[in-house]
mmCIF file of C-alpha atoms and ligand atoms in Angstrom:
data_model
loop_
_atom_site.group_PDB
_atom_site.id
_atom_site.type_symbol
_atom_site.label_atom_id
_atom_site.label_comp_id
_atom_site.label_asym_id
_atom_site.label_seq_id
_atom_site.Cartn_x
_atom_site.Cartn_y
_atom_site.Cartn_z
ATOM 1 C CA MET A 1256 54.685 18.812 -3.808
ATOM 2 C CA ARG A 1257 56.703 15.672 -4.459
ATOM 3 C CA ARG A 1258 54.647 13.016 -6.163
ATOM 4 C CA HIS A 1259 54.462 9.497 -4.773
ATOM 5 C CA PHE A 1260 53.213 6.203 -6.127
ATOM 6 C CA VAL A 1261 51.008 3.439 -4.779
ATOM 7 C CA ALA A 1262 51.500 -0.246 -5.588
ATOM 8 C CA PRO A 1263 48.744 -2.514 -4.249
ATOM 9 C CA SER A 1264 50.063 -6.005 -3.493
ATOM 10 C CA ILE A 1265 47.785 -8.710 -4.855
ATOM 11 C CA LEU A 1266 49.100 -11.145 -2.237
ATOM 12 C CA ALA A 1267 46.283 -9.886 -0.017
ATOM 13 C CA ALA A 1268 43.606 -10.254 -2.710
ATOM 14 C CA ASP A 1269 41.131 -13.119 -3.035
ATOM 15 C CA PHE A 1270 42.656 -15.371 -5.694
ATOM 16 C CA SER A 1271 39.317 -16.991 -6.489
ATOM 17 C CA LYS A 1272 38.347 -13.562 -7.824
ATOM 18 C CA ILE A 1273 41.707 -12.314 -9.009
ATOM 19 C CA ASN A 1274 40.207 -10.717 -12.136
ATOM 20 C CA ASP A 1275 38.048 -8.525 -9.930
ATOM 21 C CA ALA A 1276 41.117 -7.438 -7.961
ATOM 22 C CA ILE A 1277 42.984 -6.543 -11.147
ATOM 23 C CA ASP A 1278 39.957 -4.692 -12.550
ATOM 24 C CA LEU A 1279 39.744 -2.770 -9.299
ATOM 25 C CA ILE A 1280 43.410 -1.771 -9.512
ATOM 26 C CA ASN A 1281 43.018 -0.907 -13.214
ATOM 27 C CA SER A 1282 40.244 1.541 -12.491
ATOM 28 C CA SER A 1283 41.822 2.933 -9.320
ATOM 29 C CA GLU A 1284 44.466 5.599 -8.789
ATOM 30 C CA ALA A 1285 47.134 2.925 -8.256
ATOM 31 C CA ASP A 1286 50.361 3.306 -10.195
ATOM 32 C CA TYR A 1287 51.625 -0.293 -10.255
ATOM 33 C CA ILE A 1288 50.528 -3.817 -9.407
ATOM 34 C CA HIS A 1289 52.913 -5.366 -6.887
ATOM 35 C CA VAL A 1290 53.397 -9.101 -7.466
ATOM 36 C CA ASP A 1291 55.075 -11.191 -4.750
ATOM 37 C CA VAL A 1292 56.887 -14.274 -6.035
ATOM 38 C CA MET A 1293 58.005 -16.649 -3.238
ATOM 39 C CA ASP A 1294 59.852 -19.938 -3.565
ATOM 40 C CA GLY A 1295 59.542 -21.589 -0.146
ATOM 41 C CA VAL A 1296 63.373 -21.484 0.158
ATOM 42 C CA PHE A 1297 64.417 -17.839 0.388
ATOM 43 C CA VAL A 1298 61.210 -17.204 2.350
ATOM 44 C CA PRO A 1299 59.053 -19.679 4.276
ATOM 45 C CA ASN A 1300 56.092 -19.385 1.914
ATOM 46 C CA LEU A 1301 55.171 -20.269 -1.663
ATOM 47 C CA THR A 1302 53.140 -18.185 -4.058
ATOM 48 C CA PHE A 1303 53.308 -18.281 -7.834
ATOM 49 C CA GLY A 1304 55.626 -18.146 -10.824
ATOM 50 C CA MET A 1305 55.869 -16.962 -14.416
ATOM 51 C CA LEU A 1306 52.624 -18.583 -15.565
ATOM 52 C CA VAL A 1307 50.558 -16.494 -13.181
ATOM 53 C CA VAL A 1308 52.499 -13.334 -14.079
ATOM 54 C CA GLU A 1309 51.722 -14.075 -17.733
ATOM 55 C CA GLY A 1310 48.026 -14.371 -16.913
ATOM 56 C CA LEU A 1311 48.043 -11.169 -14.880
ATOM 57 C CA LYS A 1312 49.736 -9.320 -17.724
ATOM 58 C CA LYS A 1313 46.802 -10.099 -20.022
ATOM 59 C CA VAL A 1314 44.391 -8.161 -17.838
ATOM 60 C CA ALA A 1315 46.626 -5.621 -16.093
ATOM 61 C CA GLN A 1316 46.570 -2.032 -17.308
ATOM 62 C CA LYS A 1317 49.253 -0.889 -14.861
ATOM 63 C CA PRO A 1318 52.905 -1.925 -14.844
ATOM 64 C CA LEU A 1319 53.714 -5.166 -13.021
ATOM 65 C CA ASP A 1320 56.182 -4.599 -10.186
ATOM 66 C CA VAL A 1321 57.504 -8.106 -9.624
ATOM 67 C CA HIS A 1322 59.218 -8.761 -6.296
ATOM 68 C CA LEU A 1323 61.258 -11.963 -6.477
ATOM 69 C CA MET A 1324 61.701 -13.548 -3.047
ATOM 70 C CA ILE A 1325 63.583 -16.503 -4.462
ATOM 71 C CA VAL A 1326 67.079 -17.959 -4.404
ATOM 72 C CA GLN A 1327 69.138 -17.819 -7.602
ATOM 73 C CA PRO A 1328 66.846 -15.240 -9.218
ATOM 74 C CA GLU A 1329 69.276 -14.956 -12.158
ATOM 75 C CA LYS A 1330 67.842 -18.248 -13.446
ATOM 76 C CA TYR A 1331 64.403 -16.713 -13.945
ATOM 77 C CA VAL A 1332 64.942 -13.022 -14.692
ATOM 78 C CA GLU A 1333 64.494 -13.383 -18.426
ATOM 79 C CA ALA A 1334 61.449 -15.632 -18.068
ATOM 80 C CA PHE A 1335 59.723 -13.161 -15.757
ATOM 81 C CA GLN A 1336 60.436 -10.309 -18.146
ATOM 82 C CA LYS A 1337 59.004 -12.360 -21.017
ATOM 83 C CA ALA A 1338 55.974 -13.187 -18.894
ATOM 84 C CA GLY A 1339 55.285 -9.479 -18.553
ATOM 85 C CA ALA A 1340 57.200 -8.103 -15.573
ATOM 86 C CA ASP A 1341 57.888 -4.390 -16.113
ATOM 87 C CA ILE A 1342 60.034 -3.990 -13.001
ATOM 88 C CA ILE A 1343 61.983 -6.900 -11.533
ATOM 89 C CA SER A 1344 63.430 -6.690 -8.027
ATOM 90 C CA VAL A 1345 65.766 -9.314 -6.595
ATOM 91 C CA HIS A 1346 66.918 -9.631 -3.017
ATOM 92 C CA TYR A 1347 70.379 -8.440 -2.032
ATOM 93 C CA GLU A 1348 70.563 -11.411 0.349
ATOM 94 C CA ALA A 1349 69.937 -13.887 -2.489
ATOM 95 C CA CYS A 1350 72.608 -12.557 -4.871
ATOM 96 C CA PRO A 1351 76.332 -13.116 -4.311
ATOM 97 C CA HIS A 1352 76.870 -11.551 -7.746
ATOM 98 C CA LEU A 1353 74.412 -8.717 -7.419
ATOM 99 C CA HIS A 1354 75.983 -6.448 -10.024
ATOM 100 C CA ARG A 1355 75.712 -9.200 -12.632
ATOM 101 C CA VAL A 1356 72.056 -9.893 -11.840
ATOM 102 C CA ILE A 1357 71.194 -6.197 -12.061
ATOM 103 C CA GLN A 1358 72.803 -6.056 -15.516
ATOM 104 C CA MET A 1359 70.804 -9.142 -16.538
ATOM 105 C CA ILE A 1360 67.553 -7.447 -15.521
ATOM 106 C CA LYS A 1361 68.423 -4.291 -17.447
ATOM 107 C CA HIS A 1362 69.494 -6.320 -20.440
ATOM 108 C CA SER A 1363 66.164 -8.184 -20.405
ATOM 109 C CA GLY A 1364 64.380 -4.866 -20.904
ATOM 110 C CA ALA A 1365 62.793 -4.644 -17.459
ATOM 111 C CA LYS A 1366 63.508 -1.945 -14.899
ATOM 112 C CA ALA A 1367 65.882 -3.135 -12.189
ATOM 113 C CA GLY A 1368 65.298 -3.165 -8.455
ATOM 114 C CA VAL A 1369 66.987 -4.598 -5.382
ATOM 115 C CA ALA A 1370 65.129 -5.436 -2.176
ATOM 116 C CA ILE A 1371 66.774 -5.498 1.236
ATOM 117 C CA ASN A 1372 65.566 -7.295 4.348
ATOM 118 C CA PRO A 1373 64.960 -5.326 7.558
ATOM 119 C CA HIS A 1374 68.401 -6.216 8.966
ATOM 120 C CA THR A 1375 70.358 -5.353 5.813
ATOM 121 C CA ASN A 1376 72.158 -2.005 5.837
ATOM 122 C CA VAL A 1377 71.321 0.348 2.955
ATOM 123 C CA GLU A 1378 74.983 1.353 2.654
ATOM 124 C CA LEU A 1379 75.667 -2.053 1.111
ATOM 125 C CA LEU A 1380 73.963 -0.745 -2.028
ATOM 126 C CA GLU A 1381 76.306 2.208 -2.462
ATOM 127 C CA ASP A 1382 78.242 0.669 -5.328
ATOM 128 C CA VAL A 1383 75.226 -0.437 -7.366
ATOM 129 C CA LEU A 1384 72.891 2.472 -6.730
ATOM 130 C CA GLU A 1385 73.619 4.184 -10.046
ATOM 131 C CA ASP A 1386 72.293 1.095 -11.880
ATOM 132 C CA LEU A 1387 69.061 0.797 -9.936
ATOM 133 C CA ASP A 1388 65.629 2.059 -10.939
ATOM 134 C CA GLN A 1389 64.336 1.234 -7.472
ATOM 135 C CA VAL A 1390 65.291 -0.094 -4.061
ATOM 136 C CA ILE A 1391 62.710 -1.951 -1.997
ATOM 137 C CA ILE A 1392 63.201 -1.445 1.711
ATOM 138 C CA MET A 1393 61.425 -4.337 3.408
ATOM 139 C CA SER A 1394 59.575 -3.094 6.447
ATOM 140 C CA VAL A 1395 58.568 -6.616 7.490
ATOM 141 C CA ASN A 1396 60.439 -9.883 7.190
ATOM 142 C CA PRO A 1397 59.496 -11.078 3.706
ATOM 143 C CA GLY A 1398 57.227 -14.083 3.329
ATOM 144 C CA PHE A 1399 53.777 -13.022 4.417
ATOM 145 C CA GLY A 1400 51.270 -10.238 4.092
ATOM 146 C CA GLY A 1401 49.525 -8.707 7.062
ATOM 147 C CA GLN A 1402 52.574 -8.271 9.320
ATOM 148 C CA LYS A 1403 53.371 -5.345 11.568
ATOM 149 C CA PHE A 1404 55.492 -2.502 10.200
ATOM 150 C CA ILE A 1405 59.036 -2.391 11.645
ATOM 151 C CA TYR A 1406 59.626 1.274 12.523
ATOM 152 C CA ARG A 1407 63.416 0.928 12.528
ATOM 153 C CA THR A 1408 63.185 0.901 8.731
ATOM 154 C CA ILE A 1409 62.183 4.591 8.537
ATOM 155 C CA PRO A 1410 65.749 5.840 9.267
ATOM 156 C CA LYS A 1411 66.897 3.458 6.530
ATOM 157 C CA VAL A 1412 64.656 5.272 4.053
ATOM 158 C CA ARG A 1413 66.166 8.566 5.189
ATOM 159 C CA LYS A 1414 69.723 7.266 4.805
ATOM 160 C CA LEU A 1415 69.036 5.819 1.367
ATOM 161 C CA LYS A 1416 67.481 9.089 0.234
ATOM 162 C CA GLN A 1417 70.681 10.885 1.256
ATOM 163 C CA MET A 1418 72.774 8.383 -0.706
ATOM 164 C CA ILE A 1419 70.560 8.909 -3.778
ATOM 165 C CA ASN A 1420 70.924 12.683 -3.453
ATOM 166 C CA VAL A 1421 74.698 12.464 -3.063
ATOM 167 C CA GLN A 1422 75.068 10.223 -6.104
ATOM 168 C CA ASN A 1423 72.392 12.161 -7.958
ATOM 169 C CA THR A 1424 70.675 9.028 -9.300
ATOM 170 C CA SER A 1425 67.001 8.750 -10.214
ATOM 171 C CA THR A 1426 66.482 5.630 -8.071
ATOM 172 C CA LEU A 1427 63.066 5.402 -6.444
ATOM 173 C CA ILE A 1428 62.586 4.147 -2.894
ATOM 174 C CA GLU A 1429 59.819 1.606 -2.404
ATOM 175 C CA ILE A 1430 58.707 0.479 1.032
ATOM 176 C CA ASP A 1431 57.056 -2.895 1.417
ATOM 177 C CA GLY A 1432 55.231 -4.448 4.367
ATOM 178 C CA GLY A 1433 52.744 -3.233 6.944
ATOM 179 C CA VAL A 1434 52.105 0.050 5.138
ATOM 180 C CA GLY A 1435 48.795 1.833 5.658
ATOM 181 C CA LEU A 1436 47.260 5.204 6.390
ATOM 182 C CA HIS A 1437 48.593 5.114 9.962
ATOM 183 C CA ASN A 1438 52.252 5.242 8.897
ATOM 184 C CA ALA A 1439 52.346 6.301 5.240
ATOM 185 C CA GLU A 1440 52.917 9.990 5.887
ATOM 186 C CA ALA A 1441 55.962 9.343 8.097
ATOM 187 C CA ILE A 1442 57.357 6.975 5.467
ATOM 188 C CA LEU A 1443 56.886 9.516 2.681
ATOM 189 C CA GLN A 1444 58.392 12.274 4.775
ATOM 190 C CA ALA A 1445 61.487 10.128 5.240
ATOM 191 C CA GLY A 1446 61.884 10.071 1.450
ATOM 192 C CA ALA A 1447 60.001 7.041 0.107
ATOM 193 C CA ASP A 1448 58.516 7.278 -3.397
ATOM 194 C CA ILE A 1449 56.442 4.097 -3.688
ATOM 195 C CA LEU A 1450 54.125 2.612 -1.071
ATOM 196 C CA VAL A 1451 53.357 -1.097 -1.404
ATOM 197 C CA ALA A 1452 50.098 -1.897 0.341
ATOM 198 C CA GLY A 1453 48.520 -5.349 0.566
ATOM 199 C CA SER A 1454 46.269 -5.807 3.590
ATOM 200 C CA SER A 1455 45.533 -2.124 4.082
ATOM 201 C CA VAL A 1456 44.001 -2.113 0.585
ATOM 202 C CA PHE A 1457 42.448 -5.537 0.043
ATOM 203 C CA LYS A 1458 41.309 -6.228 3.599
ATOM 204 C CA SER A 1459 39.566 -2.868 3.772
ATOM 205 C CA LYS A 1460 35.854 -2.431 3.049
ATOM 206 C CA ASP A 1461 36.552 -0.217 0.064
ATOM 207 C CA PRO A 1462 39.897 -1.068 -1.584
ATOM 208 C CA SER A 1463 39.546 1.595 -4.230
ATOM 209 C CA LYS A 1464 39.035 4.263 -1.588
ATOM 210 C CA ALA A 1465 41.994 2.908 0.406
ATOM 211 C CA ILE A 1466 44.180 3.381 -2.686
ATOM 212 C CA SER A 1467 42.880 6.937 -3.199
ATOM 213 C CA GLU A 1468 43.553 7.771 0.441
ATOM 214 C CA LEU A 1469 47.125 6.526 0.172
ATOM 215 C CA LYS A 1470 47.565 8.578 -2.999
ATOM 216 C CA ALA A 1471 46.116 11.690 -1.372
ATOM 217 C CA ILE A 1472 48.591 11.768 1.512
ATOM 218 C CA GLY A 1473 50.633 14.934 1.450
ATOM 219 C CA SER A 1474 48.252 16.789 -0.804
ATOM 220 C CA SER A 1475 46.991 19.083 1.965
ATOM 221 C CA LYS A 1476 48.722 22.431 2.576
ATOM 222 C CA ASN A 1477 50.479 21.522 5.782
ATOM 223 C CA SER A 1478 51.992 18.301 4.612
ATOM 224 C CA PHE A 1479 55.496 17.586 3.477
ATOM 225 C CA VAL A 1480 56.868 18.834 0.202
HETATM 226 C C1 DX5 B 1104 55.897 -9.527 2.025
HETATM 227 C C2 DX5 B 1104 55.559 -9.003 0.658
HETATM 228 C C3 DX5 B 1104 54.716 -7.787 0.666
HETATM 229 C C4 DX5 B 1104 53.316 -8.010 1.175
HETATM 230 C C5 DX5 B 1104 52.790 -6.727 1.746
HETATM 231 O O1 DX5 B 1104 56.780 -10.566 1.907
HETATM 232 O O2 DX5 B 1104 56.751 -8.686 -0.037
HETATM 233 O O3 DX5 B 1104 54.650 -7.200 -0.625
HETATM 234 O O4 DX5 B 1104 52.437 -8.470 0.186
HETATM 235 O O5 DX5 B 1104 51.597 -6.989 2.377
HETATM 236 P P1 DX5 B 1104 51.074 -6.107 3.594
HETATM 237 O O6 DX5 B 1104 50.820 -4.743 3.051
HETATM 238 O O7 DX5 B 1104 49.833 -6.826 4.015
HETATM 239 O O8 DX5 B 1104 52.137 -6.116 4.648
HETATM 240 ZN ZN1 ZN B 1105 56.567 -7.456 -1.918
#
């Protein structure tokens, strides 16, 4: 069976008890900690910057998957890597010189990812795919947690998976927004490797169990391979 990964998004956690949320992820079956950086310009919301990432890094025992929803991300790539980002993803829509930014991320020592908004065609990534460790397919419009999953993004996962197979790259497909037990199997069947889950984990009664349930999808006999 193909293995998949779970990346809880701390955007949905209670920031007055952020240590508890990180401890919970540390001792769970989660594979990464998804960190949403928003600048109030690229997206209509503000979250946090390098200082918070640096603080998270001190307590995190899982890699930090930092999703930059900011304009001119090239200005901050190095600083986020220094702060402790293990994977840095920038938005296609925010980078007129995408190839250059990807090289900057790789040069910094972090793994490189590109995120695409729901309306952005995956084929636009054809010429940079070989350089990417991951692609984030946004399944909501970026900016907020707790939104409804846009089902039109599932065929995009399928198409991207085909492109990855054709080019024979090791790029992972991450899906971000509105992911939960109700749709995770369909997403994984389409070819996704990493499930980002904010509300479905942290707004549930038992976040640790929610993570385990997302990890367990596909492990029964009749599921996808
Ligand atoms: C949206 C963020 C997502 C968000 C996911 O802009 O990029 O990572 O935290 O949260 P849920 O799972 O609640 O949609
Ligand atoms: Zn995100």
